[in-house]
GROMACS .gro file of C-alpha atoms in nm:
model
  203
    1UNK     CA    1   0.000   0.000   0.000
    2UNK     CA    2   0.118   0.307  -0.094
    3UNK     CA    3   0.142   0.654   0.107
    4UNK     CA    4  -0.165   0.779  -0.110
    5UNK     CA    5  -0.396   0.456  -0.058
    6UNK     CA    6  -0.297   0.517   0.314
    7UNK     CA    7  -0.416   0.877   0.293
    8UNK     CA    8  -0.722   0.783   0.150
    9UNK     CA    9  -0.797   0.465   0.389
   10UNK     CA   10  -0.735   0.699   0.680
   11UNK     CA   11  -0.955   0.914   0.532
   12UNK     CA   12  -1.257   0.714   0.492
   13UNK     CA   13  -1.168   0.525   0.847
   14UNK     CA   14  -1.211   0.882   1.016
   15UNK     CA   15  -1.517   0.990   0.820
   16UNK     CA   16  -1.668   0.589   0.899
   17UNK     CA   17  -1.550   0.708   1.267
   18UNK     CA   18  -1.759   1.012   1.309
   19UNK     CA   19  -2.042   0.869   1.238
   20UNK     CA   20  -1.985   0.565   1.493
   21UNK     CA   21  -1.903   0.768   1.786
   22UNK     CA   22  -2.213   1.028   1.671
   23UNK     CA   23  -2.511   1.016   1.962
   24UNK     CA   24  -2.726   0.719   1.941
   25UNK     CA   25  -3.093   0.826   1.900
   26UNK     CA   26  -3.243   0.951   2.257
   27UNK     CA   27  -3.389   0.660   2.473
   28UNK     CA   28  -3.124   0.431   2.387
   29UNK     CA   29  -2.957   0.442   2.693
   30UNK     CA   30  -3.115   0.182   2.912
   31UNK     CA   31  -3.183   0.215   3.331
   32UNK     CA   32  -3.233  -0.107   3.554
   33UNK     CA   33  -3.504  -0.092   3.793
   34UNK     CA   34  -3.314   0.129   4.044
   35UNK     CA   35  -3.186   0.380   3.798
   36UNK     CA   36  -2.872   0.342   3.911
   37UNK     CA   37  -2.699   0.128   3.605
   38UNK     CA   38  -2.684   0.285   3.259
   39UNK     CA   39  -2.645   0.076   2.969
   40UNK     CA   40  -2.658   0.073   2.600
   41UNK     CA   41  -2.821  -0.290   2.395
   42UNK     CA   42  -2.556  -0.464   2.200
   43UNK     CA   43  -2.815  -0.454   1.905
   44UNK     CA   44  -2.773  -0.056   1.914
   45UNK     CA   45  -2.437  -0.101   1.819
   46UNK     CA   46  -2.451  -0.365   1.612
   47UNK     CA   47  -2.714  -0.167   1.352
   48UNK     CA   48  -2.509   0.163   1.440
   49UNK     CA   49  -2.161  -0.073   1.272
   50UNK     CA   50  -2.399  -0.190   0.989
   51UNK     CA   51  -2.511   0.151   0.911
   52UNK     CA   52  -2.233   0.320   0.891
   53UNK     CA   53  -1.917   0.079   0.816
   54UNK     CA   54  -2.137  -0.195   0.618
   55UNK     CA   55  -1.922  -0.428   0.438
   56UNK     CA   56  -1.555  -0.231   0.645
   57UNK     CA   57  -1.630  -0.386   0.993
   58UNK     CA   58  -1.623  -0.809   1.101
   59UNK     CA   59  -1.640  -0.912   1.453
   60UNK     CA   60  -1.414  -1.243   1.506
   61UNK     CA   61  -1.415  -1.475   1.820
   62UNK     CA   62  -1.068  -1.537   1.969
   63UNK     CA   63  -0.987  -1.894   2.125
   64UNK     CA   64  -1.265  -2.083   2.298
   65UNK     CA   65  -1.488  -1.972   2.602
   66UNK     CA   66  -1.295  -1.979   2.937
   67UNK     CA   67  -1.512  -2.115   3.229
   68UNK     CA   68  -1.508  -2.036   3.560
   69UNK     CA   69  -1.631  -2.297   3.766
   70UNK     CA   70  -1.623  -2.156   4.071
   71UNK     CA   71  -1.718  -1.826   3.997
   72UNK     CA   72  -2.005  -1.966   3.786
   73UNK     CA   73  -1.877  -1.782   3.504
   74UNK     CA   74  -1.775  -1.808   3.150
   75UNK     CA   75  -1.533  -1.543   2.943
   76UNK     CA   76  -1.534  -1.448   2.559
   77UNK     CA   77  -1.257  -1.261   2.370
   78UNK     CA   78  -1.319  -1.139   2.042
   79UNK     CA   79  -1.180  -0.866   1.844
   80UNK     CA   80  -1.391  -0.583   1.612
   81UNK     CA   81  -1.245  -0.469   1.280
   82UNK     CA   82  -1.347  -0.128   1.126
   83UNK     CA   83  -1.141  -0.118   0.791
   84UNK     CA   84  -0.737  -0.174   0.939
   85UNK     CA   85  -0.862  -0.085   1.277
   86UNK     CA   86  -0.882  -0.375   1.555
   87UNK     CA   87  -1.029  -0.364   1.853
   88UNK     CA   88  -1.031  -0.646   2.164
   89UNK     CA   89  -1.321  -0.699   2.382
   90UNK     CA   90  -1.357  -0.903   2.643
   91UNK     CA   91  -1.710  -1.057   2.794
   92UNK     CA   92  -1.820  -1.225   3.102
   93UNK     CA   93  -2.208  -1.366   3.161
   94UNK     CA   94  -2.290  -1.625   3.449
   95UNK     CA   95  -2.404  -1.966   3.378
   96UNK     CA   96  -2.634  -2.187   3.598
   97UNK     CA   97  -2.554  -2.540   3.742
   98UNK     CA   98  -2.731  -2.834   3.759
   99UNK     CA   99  -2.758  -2.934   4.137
  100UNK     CA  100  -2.757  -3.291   4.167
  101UNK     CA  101  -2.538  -3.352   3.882
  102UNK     CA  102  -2.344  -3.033   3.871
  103UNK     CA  103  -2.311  -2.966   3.516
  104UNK     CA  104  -2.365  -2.656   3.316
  105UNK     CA  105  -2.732  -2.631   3.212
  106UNK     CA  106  -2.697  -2.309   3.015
  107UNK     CA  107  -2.393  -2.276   2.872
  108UNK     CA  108  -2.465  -2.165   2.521
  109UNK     CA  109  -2.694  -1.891   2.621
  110UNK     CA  110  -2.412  -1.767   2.835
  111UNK     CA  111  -2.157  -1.784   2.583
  112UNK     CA  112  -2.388  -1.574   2.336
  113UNK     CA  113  -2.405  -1.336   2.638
  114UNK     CA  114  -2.068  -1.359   2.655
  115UNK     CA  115  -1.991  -1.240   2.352
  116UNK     CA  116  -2.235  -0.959   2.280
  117UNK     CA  117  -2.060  -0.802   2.659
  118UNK     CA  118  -1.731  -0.854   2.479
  119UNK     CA  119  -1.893  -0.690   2.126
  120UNK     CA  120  -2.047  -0.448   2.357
  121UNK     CA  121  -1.668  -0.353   2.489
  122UNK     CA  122  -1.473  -0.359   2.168
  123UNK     CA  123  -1.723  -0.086   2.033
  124UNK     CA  124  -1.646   0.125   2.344
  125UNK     CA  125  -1.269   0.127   2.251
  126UNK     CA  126  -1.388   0.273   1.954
  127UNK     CA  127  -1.560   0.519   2.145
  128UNK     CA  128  -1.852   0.458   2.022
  129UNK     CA  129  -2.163   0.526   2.328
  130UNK     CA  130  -1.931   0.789   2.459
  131UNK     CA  131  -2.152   1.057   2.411
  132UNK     CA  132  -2.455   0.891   2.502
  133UNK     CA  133  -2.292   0.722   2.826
  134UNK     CA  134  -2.085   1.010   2.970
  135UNK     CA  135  -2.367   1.195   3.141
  136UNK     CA  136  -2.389   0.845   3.369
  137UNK     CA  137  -2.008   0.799   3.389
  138UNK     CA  138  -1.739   0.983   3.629
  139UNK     CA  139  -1.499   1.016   3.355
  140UNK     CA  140  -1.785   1.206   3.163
  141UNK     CA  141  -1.670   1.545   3.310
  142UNK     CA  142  -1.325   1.437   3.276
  143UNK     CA  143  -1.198   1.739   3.060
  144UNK     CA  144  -0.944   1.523   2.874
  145UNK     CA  145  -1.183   1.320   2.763
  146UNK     CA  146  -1.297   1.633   2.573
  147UNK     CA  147  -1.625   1.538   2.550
  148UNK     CA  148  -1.937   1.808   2.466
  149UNK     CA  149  -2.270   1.648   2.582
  150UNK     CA  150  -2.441   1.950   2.733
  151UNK     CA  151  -2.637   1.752   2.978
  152UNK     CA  152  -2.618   1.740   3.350
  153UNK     CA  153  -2.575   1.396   3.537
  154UNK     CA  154  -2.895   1.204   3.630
  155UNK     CA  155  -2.932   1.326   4.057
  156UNK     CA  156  -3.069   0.924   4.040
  157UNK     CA  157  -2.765   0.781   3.875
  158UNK     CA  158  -2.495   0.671   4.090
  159UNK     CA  159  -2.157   0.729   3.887
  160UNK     CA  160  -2.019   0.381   3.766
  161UNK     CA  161  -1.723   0.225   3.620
  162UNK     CA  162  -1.655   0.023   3.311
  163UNK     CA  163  -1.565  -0.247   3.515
  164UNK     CA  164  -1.884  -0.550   3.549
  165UNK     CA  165  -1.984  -0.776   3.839
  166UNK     CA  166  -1.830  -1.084   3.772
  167UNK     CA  167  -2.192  -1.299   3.842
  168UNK     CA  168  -2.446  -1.075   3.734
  169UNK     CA  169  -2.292  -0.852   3.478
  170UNK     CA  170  -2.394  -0.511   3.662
  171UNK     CA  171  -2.160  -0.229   3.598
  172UNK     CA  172  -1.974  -0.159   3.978
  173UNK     CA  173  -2.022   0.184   4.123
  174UNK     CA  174  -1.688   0.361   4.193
  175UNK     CA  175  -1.825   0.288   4.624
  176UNK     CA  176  -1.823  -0.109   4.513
  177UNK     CA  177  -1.485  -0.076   4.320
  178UNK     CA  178  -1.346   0.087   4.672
  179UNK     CA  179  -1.499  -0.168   4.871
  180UNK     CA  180  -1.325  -0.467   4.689
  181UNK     CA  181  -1.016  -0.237   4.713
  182UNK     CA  182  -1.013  -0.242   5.110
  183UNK     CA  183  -1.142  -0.599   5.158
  184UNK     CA  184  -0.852  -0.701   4.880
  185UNK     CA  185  -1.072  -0.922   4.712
  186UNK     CA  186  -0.972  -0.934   4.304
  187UNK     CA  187  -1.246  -1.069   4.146
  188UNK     CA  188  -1.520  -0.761   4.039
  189UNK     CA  189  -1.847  -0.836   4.263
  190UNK     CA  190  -2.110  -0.591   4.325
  191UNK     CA  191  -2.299  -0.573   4.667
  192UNK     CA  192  -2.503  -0.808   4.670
  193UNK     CA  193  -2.319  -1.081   4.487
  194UNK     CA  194  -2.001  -1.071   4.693
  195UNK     CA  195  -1.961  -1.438   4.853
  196UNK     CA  196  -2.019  -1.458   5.223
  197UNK     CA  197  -1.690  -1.649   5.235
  198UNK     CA  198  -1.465  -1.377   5.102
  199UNK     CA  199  -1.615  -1.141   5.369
  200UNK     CA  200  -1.570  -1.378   5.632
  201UNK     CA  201  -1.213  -1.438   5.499
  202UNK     CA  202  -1.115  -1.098   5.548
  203UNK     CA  203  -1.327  -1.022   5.850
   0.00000   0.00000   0.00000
């Protein structure tokens, strides 16, 4: 490829680019029940990529599912490609097990939850949802972030991080985040998923 054909590949990736990270039509954003977790649906951003890059963008599944079998968990890696631009994304979703015979009884549907998380995180490293997400984010008023969206955070919207509870997918509140912190316990739990036996460990 020559200097020119990289010119004009940059060019079209940037226009392709402005149109990703443009705001996603008002109401996308979705609320839980409390109002205190603000999310957008993979499908947004999946009609947003065929919209606007078409036939430039592929979304690829890395290695197989990693399962967690303690943590009742399984993990999805897959990278997004906009034109010569690639993009990793990693997912998590929690899987159910079988009592008496302690097998997996939904493992697919966990995978494919899996991977739209991961999907879902590969888009936001190419910032798209920025706009739309910021109002609900700390790093929304970050002024390097540089980002214009004119709207005041929700008073009913605790600010969250990008991090996800590790069992049941909720984005952590920057309180939650702290609280692993102190009670040194790695693996990303909100509240009310946290086991009893890592408390009592560190009690």
């Amino acid at each position: 490829m020559n200097l020119q054909e990289m010119k004009d590949m940059q060019e079209i990736y940037n226009e392709i680019k402005d149109e990703l990270t443009a705001p996603f039509p008002k109401g996308t954003v979705q609320l839980n029940e409390s109002k205190d977790i603000a999310s957008i649906p993979v499908q947004a951003y999946i009609k947003r990529l065929e919209k606007v890059a078409g036939v430039f963008w592929s979304w690829k599944l890395v290695g197989d599912p990693v399962i967690y079998e303690k943590e009742s968990q399984v993990q999805v890696k897959g990278v997004l490609k906009i034109l010569g631009a690639e993009r990793e994304g990693i997912g998590f979703a929690n899987f159910q097990v079988y009592e008496d015979t302690l097998k997996i009884k939904n493992l697919k549907n966990a995978v494919l939850s899996a991977e739209s998380d991961a999907l879902r995180k590969a888009c936001d490293k190419f910032q798209m949802g920025w706009k739309d997400l910021a109002p609900y984010r700390k790093w929304g008023d970050n002024p390097a972030v540089n980002l214009s969206t004119h709207q005041e955070r929700p008073q009913n919207v605790q600010d969250v991080s990008p991090e996800k509870c590790a069992k049941c997918s909720k984005y952590l509140t920057q309180e939650e985040l702290q609280f692993l912190n102190d009670h040194q316990i790695k693996i990303k739990y909100c509240k009310n998923d946290i086991p009893p036996h890592l408390l009592k460990k560190r009690s």
